[in-house]
Amino acid sequence: MDQAVLILIKPDGLKKSLTGNILTRLSETKLEIVAAKMVRVTKELAEEHYKHLKDKPFFNDIIQYLQGQLHDRKKVMALIYWGQDAIKKCRDLAGATNPEEAESTSIRGSYGRITTSGVYENVIHVSSNDSEAEREIKLWFAPDETIVDLYATKSIVQQEVKSKVWA
Ligand code: UDP
Ligand code: MG
């Protein structure tokens, strides 16, 4: 089954200059990249992304982590991979959530760490299932930012919308 999956290279991955390594590892999947961009993550975006973890004791830490406040890198790289069994393929390559438990050859096992305050800095986010992938992709990307039509869209006419264009 063809699927879409949201991948985020988290601020620790960017700070450690792992973008190339991570994309090379992901290219083993033979999946297609259908969207990619750099994003400055607001508190609102981070909280919406991790809203299912709101009651966890580490919630505030991972909001700060995703915003780049632990790494002096206030950005993440967001990508959508698309193709056969995309979620399982990418999650297998990423490895377990806890980098100490992740297989040593996986992305998280190779590059992740647990901080002294207990946060799993695991360099990459991968959607966990179809419905989460759809929710996350719609949160991080607009329809025009992907090169394939992933989900139903509608056209609206917006009046007096202020937007930035090249001068
Ligand atoms: N996390 C953490 N401690 C935990 C569980 C999760 O620091 O005990 C962090 C970790 O960075 C993880 C993120 O919170 O990637 C989201 O957790 P989730 O359970 O969704 O794991 P994932 O889907 O990323 O493997
Ligand atoms: Mg998750």
PDB file of C-alpha atoms and ligand atoms in Angstrom:
ATOM      1  CA  MET A   1       0.000   0.000   0.000  1.00  0.00           C
ATOM      2  CA  ASP A   2       1.364   3.432  -0.946  1.00  0.00           C
ATOM      3  CA  GLN A   3       1.621   5.663   2.088  1.00  0.00           C
ATOM      4  CA  ALA A   4       2.886   9.092   3.044  1.00  0.00           C
ATOM      5  CA  VAL A   5       4.986   9.668   6.151  1.00  0.00           C
ATOM      6  CA  LEU A   6       6.217  12.840   7.807  1.00  0.00           C
ATOM      7  CA  ILE A   7       9.918  12.907   8.633  1.00  0.00           C
ATOM      8  CA  LEU A   8      11.471  15.634  10.743  1.00  0.00           C
ATOM      9  CA  ILE A   9      15.204  16.029  11.156  1.00  0.00           C
ATOM     10  CA  LYS A  10      15.145  17.453  14.670  1.00  0.00           C
ATOM     11  CA  PRO A  11      17.399  20.289  15.906  1.00  0.00           C
ATOM     12  CA  ASP A  12      20.026  17.890  17.329  1.00  0.00           C
ATOM     13  CA  GLY A  13      20.276  16.193  13.930  1.00  0.00           C
ATOM     14  CA  LEU A  14      20.869  19.563  12.282  1.00  0.00           C
ATOM     15  CA  LYS A  15      23.353  20.698  14.936  1.00  0.00           C
ATOM     16  CA  LYS A  16      25.349  17.493  14.522  1.00  0.00           C
ATOM     17  CA  SER A  17      25.409  18.008  10.708  1.00  0.00           C
ATOM     18  CA  LEU A  18      23.573  14.742  10.178  1.00  0.00           C
ATOM     19  CA  THR A  19      21.219  15.843   7.393  1.00  0.00           C
ATOM     20  CA  GLY A  20      23.245  14.137   4.666  1.00  0.00           C
ATOM     21  CA  ASN A  21      23.736  10.940   6.673  1.00  0.00           C
ATOM     22  CA  ILE A  22      20.055  10.704   7.563  1.00  0.00           C
ATOM     23  CA  LEU A  23      18.878  11.338   3.999  1.00  0.00           C
ATOM     24  CA  THR A  24      21.367   8.769   2.721  1.00  0.00           C
ATOM     25  CA  ARG A  25      20.064   6.195   5.185  1.00  0.00           C
ATOM     26  CA  LEU A  26      16.468   6.991   4.216  1.00  0.00           C
ATOM     27  CA  SER A  27      17.312   6.647   0.522  1.00  0.00           C
ATOM     28  CA  GLU A  28      17.815   2.906   1.194  1.00  0.00           C
ATOM     29  CA  THR A  29      14.012   2.705   1.339  1.00  0.00           C
ATOM     30  CA  LYS A  30      13.709   3.713  -2.356  1.00  0.00           C
ATOM     31  CA  LEU A  31      10.768   5.881  -1.313  1.00  0.00           C
ATOM     32  CA  GLU A  32      10.075   9.153  -3.103  1.00  0.00           C
ATOM     33  CA  ILE A  33      10.558  12.537  -1.409  1.00  0.00           C
ATOM     34  CA  VAL A  34       7.449  14.536  -2.343  1.00  0.00           C
ATOM     35  CA  ALA A  35       7.987  17.593  -0.122  1.00  0.00           C
ATOM     36  CA  ALA A  36      10.850  19.173   1.823  1.00  0.00           C
ATOM     37  CA  LYS A  37      11.476  22.433   3.635  1.00  0.00           C
ATOM     38  CA  MET A  38      13.188  24.110   6.596  1.00  0.00           C
ATOM     39  CA  VAL A  39      10.815  25.253   9.335  1.00  0.00           C
ATOM     40  CA  ARG A  40      11.124  27.554  12.329  1.00  0.00           C
ATOM     41  CA  VAL A  41       9.002  25.766  14.894  1.00  0.00           C
ATOM     42  CA  THR A  42       6.689  27.908  17.011  1.00  0.00           C
ATOM     43  CA  LYS A  43       5.509  26.778  20.435  1.00  0.00           C
ATOM     44  CA  GLU A  44       2.033  26.362  18.947  1.00  0.00           C
ATOM     45  CA  LEU A  45       3.279  24.087  16.161  1.00  0.00           C
ATOM     46  CA  ALA A  46       5.365  21.980  18.550  1.00  0.00           C
ATOM     47  CA  GLU A  47       2.462  21.632  21.005  1.00  0.00           C
ATOM     48  CA  GLU A  48       0.044  20.663  18.256  1.00  0.00           C
ATOM     49  CA  HIS A  49       2.524  18.152  16.831  1.00  0.00           C
ATOM     50  CA  TYR A  50       2.984  16.426  20.209  1.00  0.00           C
ATOM     51  CA  LYS A  51      -0.537  17.027  21.560  1.00  0.00           C
ATOM     52  CA  HIS A  52      -1.112  13.312  22.238  1.00  0.00           C
ATOM     53  CA  LEU A  53       1.780  13.473  24.746  1.00  0.00           C
ATOM     54  CA  LYS A  54       0.417  16.489  26.636  1.00  0.00           C
ATOM     55  CA  ASP A  55       0.011  14.562  29.893  1.00  0.00           C
ATOM     56  CA  LYS A  56       3.522  13.094  29.898  1.00  0.00           C
ATOM     57  CA  PRO A  57       6.082  14.415  32.379  1.00  0.00           C
ATOM     58  CA  PHE A  58       8.515  15.117  29.522  1.00  0.00           C
ATOM     59  CA  PHE A  59       6.025  17.172  27.457  1.00  0.00           C
ATOM     60  CA  ASN A  60       7.584  20.592  28.168  1.00  0.00           C
ATOM     61  CA  ASP A  61      11.061  19.225  27.469  1.00  0.00           C
ATOM     62  CA  ILE A  62      10.120  17.854  24.037  1.00  0.00           C
ATOM     63  CA  ILE A  63       8.358  21.106  23.110  1.00  0.00           C
ATOM     64  CA  GLN A  64      11.595  22.982  23.879  1.00  0.00           C
ATOM     65  CA  TYR A  65      13.591  20.292  22.093  1.00  0.00           C
ATOM     66  CA  LEU A  66      11.537  20.488  18.874  1.00  0.00           C
ATOM     67  CA  GLN A  67      11.747  24.286  18.927  1.00  0.00           C
ATOM     68  CA  GLY A  68      15.542  24.048  19.037  1.00  0.00           C
ATOM     69  CA  GLN A  69      15.911  25.627  22.442  1.00  0.00           C
ATOM     70  CA  LEU A  70      18.227  22.865  23.635  1.00  0.00           C
ATOM     71  CA  HIS A  71      20.528  23.125  20.614  1.00  0.00           C
ATOM     72  CA  ASP A  72      20.772  26.744  19.568  1.00  0.00           C
ATOM     73  CA  ARG A  73      19.364  25.608  16.214  1.00  0.00           C
ATOM     74  CA  LYS A  74      15.873  27.028  15.906  1.00  0.00           C
ATOM     75  CA  LYS A  75      14.837  25.016  12.896  1.00  0.00           C
ATOM     76  CA  VAL A  76      13.928  21.539  11.720  1.00  0.00           C
ATOM     77  CA  MET A  77      13.922  19.978   8.268  1.00  0.00           C
ATOM     78  CA  ALA A  78      10.501  18.593   7.355  1.00  0.00           C
ATOM     79  CA  LEU A  79      10.042  16.046   4.562  1.00  0.00           C
ATOM     80  CA  ILE A  80       7.301  13.827   3.236  1.00  0.00           C
ATOM     81  CA  TYR A  81       8.336  10.410   1.943  1.00  0.00           C
ATOM     82  CA  TRP A  82       5.863   8.491  -0.168  1.00  0.00           C
ATOM     83  CA  GLY A  83       5.622   4.931  -1.419  1.00  0.00           C
ATOM     84  CA  GLN A  84       5.043   1.305  -0.501  1.00  0.00           C
ATOM     85  CA  ASP A  85       4.875   0.730   3.291  1.00  0.00           C
ATOM     86  CA  ALA A  86       6.568   4.083   3.863  1.00  0.00           C
ATOM     87  CA  ILE A  87       5.806   4.248   7.590  1.00  0.00           C
ATOM     88  CA  LYS A  88       7.198   0.851   8.504  1.00  0.00           C
ATOM     89  CA  LYS A  89      10.260   1.268   6.290  1.00  0.00           C
ATOM     90  CA  CYS A  90      11.136   4.653   7.798  1.00  0.00           C
ATOM     91  CA  ARG A  91      10.377   3.643  11.398  1.00  0.00           C
ATOM     92  CA  ASP A  92      12.513   0.520  11.017  1.00  0.00           C
ATOM     93  CA  LEU A  93      15.429   2.607   9.776  1.00  0.00           C
ATOM     94  CA  ALA A  94      14.888   5.194  12.540  1.00  0.00           C
ATOM     95  CA  GLY A  95      14.937   2.595  15.319  1.00  0.00           C
ATOM     96  CA  ALA A  96      13.329   2.619  18.764  1.00  0.00           C
ATOM     97  CA  THR A  97      12.244   5.852  20.477  1.00  0.00           C
ATOM     98  CA  ASN A  98      14.820   5.361  23.254  1.00  0.00           C
ATOM     99  CA  PRO A  99      18.207   5.690  21.515  1.00  0.00           C
ATOM    100  CA  GLU A 100      19.804   3.380  24.107  1.00  0.00           C
ATOM    101  CA  GLU A 101      17.348   0.658  23.124  1.00  0.00           C
ATOM    102  CA  ALA A 102      17.468   1.356  19.390  1.00  0.00           C
ATOM    103  CA  GLU A 103      19.453  -1.076  17.290  1.00  0.00           C
ATOM    104  CA  SER A 104      23.000   0.227  17.071  1.00  0.00           C
ATOM    105  CA  THR A 105      22.891   0.366  13.266  1.00  0.00           C
ATOM    106  CA  SER A 106      19.598   2.337  13.191  1.00  0.00           C
ATOM    107  CA  ILE A 107      19.574   6.127  12.793  1.00  0.00           C
ATOM    108  CA  ARG A 108      18.603   6.719  16.422  1.00  0.00           C
ATOM    109  CA  GLY A 109      20.948   3.997  17.659  1.00  0.00           C
ATOM    110  CA  SER A 110      23.817   5.558  15.712  1.00  0.00           C
ATOM    111  CA  TYR A 111      23.246   9.226  16.503  1.00  0.00           C
ATOM    112  CA  GLY A 112      20.818   9.598  19.424  1.00  0.00           C
ATOM    113  CA  ARG A 113      21.509  10.166  23.105  1.00  0.00           C
ATOM    114  CA  ILE A 114      19.660  10.602  26.382  1.00  0.00           C
ATOM    115  CA  THR A 115      20.329  13.941  28.070  1.00  0.00           C
ATOM    116  CA  THR A 116      21.172  14.207  31.761  1.00  0.00           C
ATOM    117  CA  SER A 117      17.606  15.435  32.318  1.00  0.00           C
ATOM    118  CA  GLY A 118      16.261  12.323  30.593  1.00  0.00           C
ATOM    119  CA  VAL A 119      15.108  13.654  27.206  1.00  0.00           C
ATOM    120  CA  TYR A 120      15.536  11.240  24.325  1.00  0.00           C
ATOM    121  CA  GLU A 121      17.413  13.274  21.730  1.00  0.00           C
ATOM    122  CA  ASN A 122      16.838  10.901  18.849  1.00  0.00           C
ATOM    123  CA  VAL A 123      17.586  13.152  15.832  1.00  0.00           C
ATOM    124  CA  ILE A 124      14.542  12.203  13.755  1.00  0.00           C
ATOM    125  CA  HIS A 125      10.756  12.089  13.926  1.00  0.00           C
ATOM    126  CA  VAL A 126       8.782   9.554  11.893  1.00  0.00           C
ATOM    127  CA  SER A 127       4.967   9.376  11.907  1.00  0.00           C
ATOM    128  CA  SER A 128       3.744   6.286  13.709  1.00  0.00           C
ATOM    129  CA  ASN A 129       0.671   5.279  11.676  1.00  0.00           C
ATOM    130  CA  ASP A 130      -1.552   6.377   8.780  1.00  0.00           C
ATOM    131  CA  SER A 131      -3.861   8.634  10.742  1.00  0.00           C
ATOM    132  CA  GLU A 132      -0.983  10.311  12.578  1.00  0.00           C
ATOM    133  CA  ALA A 133       0.841  10.770   9.267  1.00  0.00           C
ATOM    134  CA  GLU A 134      -2.194  12.497   7.753  1.00  0.00           C
ATOM    135  CA  ARG A 135      -2.678  14.710  10.804  1.00  0.00           C
ATOM    136  CA  GLU A 136       1.005  15.652  10.927  1.00  0.00           C
ATOM    137  CA  ILE A 137       1.400  16.247   7.188  1.00  0.00           C
ATOM    138  CA  LYS A 138      -1.626  18.559   7.173  1.00  0.00           C
ATOM    139  CA  LEU A 139      -0.120  20.383  10.154  1.00  0.00           C
ATOM    140  CA  TRP A 140       3.352  20.878   8.638  1.00  0.00           C
ATOM    141  CA  PHE A 141       2.572  21.288   4.921  1.00  0.00           C
ATOM    142  CA  ALA A 142       0.079  23.120   2.725  1.00  0.00           C
ATOM    143  CA  PRO A 143      -1.314  21.178  -0.280  1.00  0.00           C
ATOM    144  CA  ASP A 144       0.739  23.282  -2.727  1.00  0.00           C
ATOM    145  CA  GLU A 145       3.990  22.312  -1.008  1.00  0.00           C
ATOM    146  CA  THR A 146       3.791  18.654  -2.030  1.00  0.00           C
ATOM    147  CA  ILE A 147       4.314  17.438  -5.590  1.00  0.00           C
ATOM    148  CA  VAL A 148       1.614  14.757  -5.342  1.00  0.00           C
ATOM    149  CA  ASP A 149      -2.006  15.032  -4.203  1.00  0.00           C
ATOM    150  CA  LEU A 150      -1.977  13.183  -0.906  1.00  0.00           C
ATOM    151  CA  TYR A 151      -5.341  14.106   0.574  1.00  0.00           C
ATOM    152  CA  ALA A 152      -8.550  15.727  -0.610  1.00  0.00           C
ATOM    153  CA  THR A 153      -8.331  19.476  -1.115  1.00  0.00           C
ATOM    154  CA  LYS A 154     -10.763  22.274  -1.802  1.00  0.00           C
ATOM    155  CA  SER A 155     -10.364  25.638  -3.503  1.00  0.00           C
ATOM    156  CA  ILE A 156     -11.228  28.788  -1.651  1.00  0.00           C
ATOM    157  CA  VAL A 157     -11.001  32.428  -2.680  1.00  0.00           C
ATOM    158  CA  GLN A 158      -9.194  34.443  -0.060  1.00  0.00           C
ATOM    159  CA  GLN A 159      -9.643  38.168  -0.067  1.00  0.00           C
ATOM    160  CA  GLU A 160      -7.226  40.672   1.408  1.00  0.00           C
ATOM    161  CA  VAL A 161      -4.786  38.079   2.625  1.00  0.00           C
ATOM    162  CA  LYS A 162      -1.454  39.682   3.426  1.00  0.00           C
ATOM    163  CA  SER A 163       1.437  37.584   2.164  1.00  0.00           C
ATOM    164  CA  LYS A 164       5.140  38.136   1.579  1.00  0.00           C
ATOM    165  CA  VAL A 165       6.390  38.094  -2.032  1.00  0.00           C
ATOM    166  CA  TRP A 166       9.840  38.742  -3.539  1.00  0.00           C
ATOM    167  CA  ALA A 167      10.468  42.492  -3.797  1.00  0.00           C
TER     168      ALA A 167
HETATM  169  N1  UDP B   1      10.464  11.139  24.367  1.00  0.00           N
HETATM  170  C1  UDP B   1      11.261  11.310  25.505  1.00  0.00           C
HETATM  171  N2  UDP B   1      11.096  10.446  26.557  1.00  0.00           N
HETATM  172  C2  UDP B   1      10.198   9.418  26.531  1.00  0.00           C
HETATM  173  C3  UDP B   1       9.403   9.253  25.381  1.00  0.00           C
HETATM  174  C4  UDP B   1       9.552  10.124  24.325  1.00  0.00           C
HETATM  175  O1  UDP B   1      12.087  12.209  25.550  1.00  0.00           O
HETATM  176  O2  UDP B   1      10.109   8.666  27.519  1.00  0.00           O
HETATM  177  C5  UDP B   1      10.614  12.065  23.235  1.00  0.00           C
HETATM  178  C6  UDP B   1      11.443  11.488  22.087  1.00  0.00           C
HETATM  179  O3  UDP B   1      12.233  12.537  21.524  1.00  0.00           O
HETATM  180  C7  UDP B   1      10.367  11.010  21.132  1.00  0.00           C
HETATM  181  C8  UDP B   1       9.279  12.062  21.324  1.00  0.00           C
HETATM  182  O4  UDP B   1       9.333  12.372  22.717  1.00  0.00           O
HETATM  183  O5  UDP B   1      10.844  10.929  19.806  1.00  0.00           O
HETATM  184  C9  UDP B   1       7.888  11.616  20.916  1.00  0.00           C
HETATM  185  O6  UDP B   1       7.568  10.429  21.600  1.00  0.00           O
HETATM  186  P1  UDP B   1       6.835   9.214  20.867  1.00  0.00           P
HETATM  187  O7  UDP B   1       6.335   8.303  21.953  1.00  0.00           O
HETATM  188  O8  UDP B   1       5.851   9.737  19.878  1.00  0.00           O
HETATM  189  O9  UDP B   1       8.043   8.455  20.133  1.00  0.00           O
HETATM  190  P2  UDP B   1       8.408   8.356  18.570  1.00  0.00           P
HETATM  191  O10 UDP B   1       7.123   8.194  17.797  1.00  0.00           O
HETATM  192  O11 UDP B   1       9.144   9.629  18.215  1.00  0.00           O
HETATM  193  O12 UDP B   1       9.296   7.147  18.456  1.00  0.00           O
HETATM  194 MG    MG B   2       5.382   9.370  17.844  1.00  0.00          MG
END
